[in-house]
Amino acid sequence: MARFCAVAALGMLLAACAGLPSTPVETPPAFSLQGRVLIKARETAFSSGLRWEASAGEDELWLNAPLGQTLGHLKRDGGGAALTTADQTVYRAGSIESLTRRAFGWEMPVDGLRWWVLGRAAPAPAATETVRDARDRLTALMQDGWRVKLEYDGDAMRPLRLQATKPDAEIRLAIDGLDVVEPTRSAP
């Protein structure tokens, strides 16, 4: 009888949990970004032009020399991440962060950057030390070990410059162009 009661209680608990609404995972809108990036890590520094195409579940980043030659192409999708260098060598890893750490010795925090370039904190992990200006624009935050500062031009609601620092790395991004595709919502 006790076993029957335990099984019945477990069944009711599972049924109750199944009825709870799931929390949707927030994803940033798709965008196309053009800019310049400077990355300093330990005693090394790297700068290049940057083109970034971001959509749901996929990122493609091109790191370009001043005259337009591609220095590296990073691609992330559901299958992981790949880096193709200028000499067509291909490196693979589970994420862009681990791939850039292994190939270059510095980490590019793409998951955070996808939100920060839009002037927002990523939904997780929780941001701390957030600062907003008089126009309610995010100007500083601490997230996932990165201290992030955002700079705006005049009344612009999206940042034009971004600086992300950790004790062993610094990323500076100048955003020359950002085209955002906001998700459309269907009428109820």
PDB file of C-alpha atoms in Angstrom:
ATOM      1  CA  MET A   1       0.000   0.000   0.000  1.00  0.00           C
ATOM      2  CA  ALA A   2       2.836   2.405   0.865  1.00  0.00           C
ATOM      3  CA  ARG A   3       4.466   1.679  -2.504  1.00  0.00           C
ATOM      4  CA  PHE A   4       1.162   2.416  -4.290  1.00  0.00           C
ATOM      5  CA  CYS A   5       0.825   5.755  -2.435  1.00  0.00           C
ATOM      6  CA  ALA A   6       4.413   6.716  -3.291  1.00  0.00           C
ATOM      7  CA  VAL A   7       3.903   5.895  -6.977  1.00  0.00           C
ATOM      8  CA  ALA A   8       0.593   7.793  -7.028  1.00  0.00           C
ATOM      9  CA  ALA A   9       2.190  10.832  -5.352  1.00  0.00           C
ATOM     10  CA  LEU A  10       5.066  10.776  -7.820  1.00  0.00           C
ATOM     11  CA  GLY A  11       2.598  10.554 -10.712  1.00  0.00           C
ATOM     12  CA  MET A  12       0.623  13.560  -9.408  1.00  0.00           C
ATOM     13  CA  LEU A  13       3.844  15.541  -8.942  1.00  0.00           C
ATOM     14  CA  LEU A  14       4.974  14.814 -12.501  1.00  0.00           C
ATOM     15  CA  ALA A  15       1.540  15.696 -13.877  1.00  0.00           C
ATOM     16  CA  ALA A  16       1.577  18.988 -11.974  1.00  0.00           C
ATOM     17  CA  CYS A  17       5.041  19.855 -13.319  1.00  0.00           C
ATOM     18  CA  ALA A  18       3.978  19.031 -16.875  1.00  0.00           C
ATOM     19  CA  GLY A  19       1.215  21.607 -16.589  1.00  0.00           C
ATOM     20  CA  LEU A  20       3.595  24.445 -15.694  1.00  0.00           C
ATOM     21  CA  PRO A  21       4.294  26.844 -18.557  1.00  0.00           C
ATOM     22  CA  SER A  22       7.844  26.741 -19.826  1.00  0.00           C
ATOM     23  CA  THR A  23       9.843  29.937 -19.769  1.00  0.00           C
ATOM     24  CA  PRO A  24      10.811  30.892 -23.319  1.00  0.00           C
ATOM     25  CA  VAL A  25      14.500  31.502 -23.928  1.00  0.00           C
ATOM     26  CA  GLU A  26      15.045  35.082 -24.995  1.00  0.00           C
ATOM     27  CA  THR A  27      17.129  35.472 -28.126  1.00  0.00           C
ATOM     28  CA  PRO A  28      18.543  38.727 -29.462  1.00  0.00           C
ATOM     29  CA  PRO A  29      17.258  40.037 -32.761  1.00  0.00           C
ATOM     30  CA  ALA A  30      19.146  39.332 -35.961  1.00  0.00           C
ATOM     31  CA  PHE A  31      21.581  42.014 -37.050  1.00  0.00           C
ATOM     32  CA  SER A  32      24.316  42.961 -39.461  1.00  0.00           C
ATOM     33  CA  LEU A  33      27.223  44.903 -37.966  1.00  0.00           C
ATOM     34  CA  GLN A  34      30.210  46.629 -39.533  1.00  0.00           C
ATOM     35  CA  GLY A  35      32.985  48.037 -37.402  1.00  0.00           C
ATOM     36  CA  ARG A  36      36.505  47.798 -36.092  1.00  0.00           C
ATOM     37  CA  VAL A  37      37.818  45.678 -33.254  1.00  0.00           C
ATOM     38  CA  LEU A  38      40.920  45.873 -31.076  1.00  0.00           C
ATOM     39  CA  ILE A  39      41.723  42.960 -28.794  1.00  0.00           C
ATOM     40  CA  LYS A  40      44.515  42.964 -26.219  1.00  0.00           C
ATOM     41  CA  ALA A  41      45.345  39.805 -24.306  1.00  0.00           C
ATOM     42  CA  ARG A  42      48.421  39.445 -22.142  1.00  0.00           C
ATOM     43  CA  GLU A  43      51.311  40.796 -24.252  1.00  0.00           C
ATOM     44  CA  THR A  44      49.559  40.460 -27.616  1.00  0.00           C
ATOM     45  CA  ALA A  45      47.286  42.833 -29.478  1.00  0.00           C
ATOM     46  CA  PHE A  46      45.149  42.336 -32.564  1.00  0.00           C
ATOM     47  CA  SER A  47      43.087  44.811 -34.555  1.00  0.00           C
ATOM     48  CA  SER A  48      40.996  44.432 -37.662  1.00  0.00           C
ATOM     49  CA  GLY A  49      37.873  45.407 -39.462  1.00  0.00           C
ATOM     50  CA  LEU A  50      34.821  43.423 -38.417  1.00  0.00           C
ATOM     51  CA  ARG A  51      31.727  42.302 -40.273  1.00  0.00           C
ATOM     52  CA  TRP A  52      29.207  40.319 -38.213  1.00  0.00           C
ATOM     53  CA  GLU A  53      26.008  38.668 -39.410  1.00  0.00           C
ATOM     54  CA  ALA A  54      23.927  37.349 -36.498  1.00  0.00           C
ATOM     55  CA  SER A  55      20.647  35.463 -36.689  1.00  0.00           C
ATOM     56  CA  ALA A  56      18.800  32.962 -34.528  1.00  0.00           C
ATOM     57  CA  GLY A  57      21.293  30.264 -33.622  1.00  0.00           C
ATOM     58  CA  GLU A  58      23.993  31.388 -36.048  1.00  0.00           C
ATOM     59  CA  ASP A  59      26.834  33.902 -36.109  1.00  0.00           C
ATOM     60  CA  GLU A  60      29.311  34.685 -38.866  1.00  0.00           C
ATOM     61  CA  LEU A  61      32.187  37.068 -38.219  1.00  0.00           C
ATOM     62  CA  TRP A  62      34.774  38.219 -40.731  1.00  0.00           C
ATOM     63  CA  LEU A  63      37.992  39.767 -39.429  1.00  0.00           C
ATOM     64  CA  ASN A  64      39.454  41.906 -42.203  1.00  0.00           C
ATOM     65  CA  ALA A  65      42.752  43.678 -42.859  1.00  0.00           C
ATOM     66  CA  PRO A  66      42.631  47.415 -43.678  1.00  0.00           C
ATOM     67  CA  LEU A  67      42.609  46.716 -47.432  1.00  0.00           C
ATOM     68  CA  GLY A  68      39.759  44.222 -47.117  1.00  0.00           C
ATOM     69  CA  GLN A  69      41.543  40.866 -47.118  1.00  0.00           C
ATOM     70  CA  THR A  70      39.895  38.355 -44.806  1.00  0.00           C
ATOM     71  CA  LEU A  71      42.219  37.445 -41.937  1.00  0.00           C
ATOM     72  CA  GLY A  72      39.761  35.021 -40.423  1.00  0.00           C
ATOM     73  CA  HIS A  73      36.178  33.835 -40.782  1.00  0.00           C
ATOM     74  CA  LEU A  74      34.368  32.580 -37.689  1.00  0.00           C
ATOM     75  CA  LYS A  75      31.098  30.694 -37.975  1.00  0.00           C
ATOM     76  CA  ARG A  76      28.915  29.331 -35.196  1.00  0.00           C
ATOM     77  CA  ASP A  77      25.767  27.267 -35.592  1.00  0.00           C
ATOM     78  CA  GLY A  78      24.066  24.347 -33.859  1.00  0.00           C
ATOM     79  CA  GLY A  79      26.977  22.087 -34.778  1.00  0.00           C
ATOM     80  CA  GLY A  80      29.647  24.172 -33.035  1.00  0.00           C
ATOM     81  CA  ALA A  81      32.127  26.754 -34.262  1.00  0.00           C
ATOM     82  CA  ALA A  82      34.703  26.896 -37.044  1.00  0.00           C
ATOM     83  CA  LEU A  83      37.513  29.320 -37.807  1.00  0.00           C
ATOM     84  CA  THR A  84      38.947  29.546 -41.303  1.00  0.00           C
ATOM     85  CA  THR A  85      42.206  31.505 -41.420  1.00  0.00           C
ATOM     86  CA  ALA A  86      43.641  33.473 -44.341  1.00  0.00           C
ATOM     87  CA  ASP A  87      45.687  30.434 -45.401  1.00  0.00           C
ATOM     88  CA  GLN A  88      42.469  28.318 -45.400  1.00  0.00           C
ATOM     89  CA  THR A  89      43.399  26.347 -42.268  1.00  0.00           C
ATOM     90  CA  VAL A  90      40.199  25.322 -40.478  1.00  0.00           C
ATOM     91  CA  TYR A  91      39.920  24.975 -36.705  1.00  0.00           C
ATOM     92  CA  ARG A  92      36.822  23.604 -34.950  1.00  0.00           C
ATOM     93  CA  ALA A  93      35.488  23.756 -31.392  1.00  0.00           C
ATOM     94  CA  GLY A  94      32.224  23.684 -29.483  1.00  0.00           C
ATOM     95  CA  SER A  95      32.007  27.497 -29.194  1.00  0.00           C
ATOM     96  CA  ILE A  96      33.574  30.637 -30.636  1.00  0.00           C
ATOM     97  CA  GLU A  97      34.851  31.488 -27.164  1.00  0.00           C
ATOM     98  CA  SER A  98      36.838  28.254 -26.832  1.00  0.00           C
ATOM     99  CA  LEU A  99      37.898  28.419 -30.482  1.00  0.00           C
ATOM    100  CA  THR A 100      39.355  31.939 -30.252  1.00  0.00           C
ATOM    101  CA  ARG A 101      41.002  31.070 -26.934  1.00  0.00           C
ATOM    102  CA  ARG A 102      42.690  28.041 -28.505  1.00  0.00           C
ATOM    103  CA  ALA A 103      43.613  29.637 -31.853  1.00  0.00           C
ATOM    104  CA  PHE A 104      44.549  33.178 -30.785  1.00  0.00           C
ATOM    105  CA  GLY A 105      45.089  33.056 -27.031  1.00  0.00           C
ATOM    106  CA  TRP A 106      42.171  35.412 -26.336  1.00  0.00           C
ATOM    107  CA  GLU A 107      38.468  34.842 -25.864  1.00  0.00           C
ATOM    108  CA  MET A 108      35.772  36.599 -27.879  1.00  0.00           C
ATOM    109  CA  PRO A 109      32.601  36.554 -25.724  1.00  0.00           C
ATOM    110  CA  VAL A 110      30.136  36.365 -28.610  1.00  0.00           C
ATOM    111  CA  ASP A 111      27.158  35.392 -26.419  1.00  0.00           C
ATOM    112  CA  GLY A 112      27.513  38.601 -24.417  1.00  0.00           C
ATOM    113  CA  LEU A 113      28.571  40.788 -27.340  1.00  0.00           C
ATOM    114  CA  ARG A 114      25.378  39.859 -29.235  1.00  0.00           C
ATOM    115  CA  TRP A 115      23.434  41.764 -26.568  1.00  0.00           C
ATOM    116  CA  TRP A 116      25.953  44.438 -25.639  1.00  0.00           C
ATOM    117  CA  VAL A 117      26.198  45.838 -29.197  1.00  0.00           C
ATOM    118  CA  LEU A 118      22.433  46.419 -28.954  1.00  0.00           C
ATOM    119  CA  GLY A 119      22.818  48.341 -25.696  1.00  0.00           C
ATOM    120  CA  ARG A 120      21.358  45.544 -23.563  1.00  0.00           C
ATOM    121  CA  ALA A 121      22.573  43.057 -20.993  1.00  0.00           C
ATOM    122  CA  ALA A 122      22.369  39.390 -21.945  1.00  0.00           C
ATOM    123  CA  PRO A 123      19.534  37.554 -20.150  1.00  0.00           C
ATOM    124  CA  ALA A 124      21.988  35.180 -18.427  1.00  0.00           C
ATOM    125  CA  PRO A 125      24.073  35.146 -16.409  1.00  0.00           C
ATOM    126  CA  ALA A 126      22.584  38.075 -14.526  1.00  0.00           C
ATOM    127  CA  ALA A 127      24.316  41.409 -15.014  1.00  0.00           C
ATOM    128  CA  THR A 128      25.519  43.353 -11.993  1.00  0.00           C
ATOM    129  CA  GLU A 129      26.773  46.879 -11.463  1.00  0.00           C
ATOM    130  CA  THR A 130      24.502  48.177 -14.238  1.00  0.00           C
ATOM    131  CA  VAL A 131      24.586  51.925 -14.879  1.00  0.00           C
ATOM    132  CA  ARG A 132      22.133  53.862 -17.027  1.00  0.00           C
ATOM    133  CA  ASP A 133      22.323  57.453 -18.230  1.00  0.00           C
ATOM    134  CA  ALA A 134      19.601  60.116 -18.110  1.00  0.00           C
ATOM    135  CA  ARG A 135      18.056  58.678 -21.318  1.00  0.00           C
ATOM    136  CA  ASP A 136      17.857  55.213 -19.679  1.00  0.00           C
ATOM    137  CA  ARG A 137      20.577  53.847 -21.969  1.00  0.00           C
ATOM    138  CA  LEU A 138      22.814  51.149 -20.544  1.00  0.00           C
ATOM    139  CA  THR A 139      26.305  52.626 -20.125  1.00  0.00           C
ATOM    140  CA  ALA A 140      28.080  50.063 -17.932  1.00  0.00           C
ATOM    141  CA  LEU A 141      27.632  46.566 -16.541  1.00  0.00           C
ATOM    142  CA  MET A 142      29.483  43.573 -15.194  1.00  0.00           C
ATOM    143  CA  GLN A 143      28.480  40.271 -16.808  1.00  0.00           C
ATOM    144  CA  ASP A 144      30.057  36.838 -17.056  1.00  0.00           C
ATOM    145  CA  GLY A 145      33.358  38.208 -15.744  1.00  0.00           C
ATOM    146  CA  TRP A 146      33.458  41.070 -18.266  1.00  0.00           C
ATOM    147  CA  ARG A 147      33.286  44.742 -17.232  1.00  0.00           C
ATOM    148  CA  VAL A 148      31.515  46.461 -20.117  1.00  0.00           C
ATOM    149  CA  LYS A 149      31.331  50.183 -20.935  1.00  0.00           C
ATOM    150  CA  LEU A 150      29.068  51.492 -23.696  1.00  0.00           C
ATOM    151  CA  GLU A 151      29.347  54.907 -25.358  1.00  0.00           C
ATOM    152  CA  TYR A 152      26.624  56.613 -27.366  1.00  0.00           C
ATOM    153  CA  ASP A 153      26.619  59.516 -29.792  1.00  0.00           C
ATOM    154  CA  GLY A 154      24.069  62.237 -29.041  1.00  0.00           C
ATOM    155  CA  ASP A 155      20.529  60.877 -29.005  1.00  0.00           C
ATOM    156  CA  ALA A 156      21.446  57.479 -30.473  1.00  0.00           C
ATOM    157  CA  MET A 157      19.819  54.575 -28.642  1.00  0.00           C
ATOM    158  CA  ARG A 158      22.398  52.024 -29.782  1.00  0.00           C
ATOM    159  CA  PRO A 159      26.044  52.261 -28.710  1.00  0.00           C
ATOM    160  CA  LEU A 160      28.739  53.380 -31.120  1.00  0.00           C
ATOM    161  CA  ARG A 161      31.629  52.177 -28.977  1.00  0.00           C
ATOM    162  CA  LEU A 162      31.996  49.290 -26.585  1.00  0.00           C
ATOM    163  CA  GLN A 163      34.813  48.292 -24.252  1.00  0.00           C
ATOM    164  CA  ALA A 164      34.799  44.909 -22.500  1.00  0.00           C
ATOM    165  CA  THR A 165      37.594  44.077 -20.061  1.00  0.00           C
ATOM    166  CA  LYS A 166      38.709  41.176 -17.904  1.00  0.00           C
ATOM    167  CA  PRO A 167      41.902  41.036 -15.871  1.00  0.00           C
ATOM    168  CA  ASP A 168      43.732  39.329 -18.767  1.00  0.00           C
ATOM    169  CA  ALA A 169      41.925  40.764 -21.819  1.00  0.00           C
ATOM    170  CA  GLU A 170      40.388  43.871 -23.346  1.00  0.00           C
ATOM    171  CA  ILE A 171      38.093  44.184 -26.358  1.00  0.00           C
ATOM    172  CA  ARG A 172      37.290  47.539 -27.937  1.00  0.00           C
ATOM    173  CA  LEU A 173      34.669  47.688 -30.626  1.00  0.00           C
ATOM    174  CA  ALA A 174      33.809  50.715 -32.764  1.00  0.00           C
ATOM    175  CA  ILE A 175      30.449  50.194 -34.441  1.00  0.00           C
ATOM    176  CA  ASP A 176      30.324  51.903 -37.834  1.00  0.00           C
ATOM    177  CA  GLY A 177      26.990  50.415 -38.908  1.00  0.00           C
ATOM    178  CA  LEU A 178      24.331  48.260 -37.287  1.00  0.00           C
ATOM    179  CA  ASP A 179      21.189  47.076 -39.059  1.00  0.00           C
ATOM    180  CA  VAL A 180      18.819  45.301 -36.681  1.00  0.00           C
ATOM    181  CA  VAL A 181      15.928  43.057 -37.678  1.00  0.00           C
ATOM    182  CA  GLU A 182      13.506  43.219 -34.755  1.00  0.00           C
ATOM    183  CA  PRO A 183      11.271  40.141 -34.474  1.00  0.00           C
ATOM    184  CA  THR A 184       7.726  40.710 -35.670  1.00  0.00           C
ATOM    185  CA  ARG A 185       4.870  39.824 -33.400  1.00  0.00           C
ATOM    186  CA  SER A 186       1.668  38.460 -34.832  1.00  0.00           C
ATOM    187  CA  ALA A 187      -1.615  39.939 -33.681  1.00  0.00           C
ATOM    188  CA  PRO A 188      -3.592  37.781 -31.234  1.00  0.00           C
TER     189      PRO A 188
END
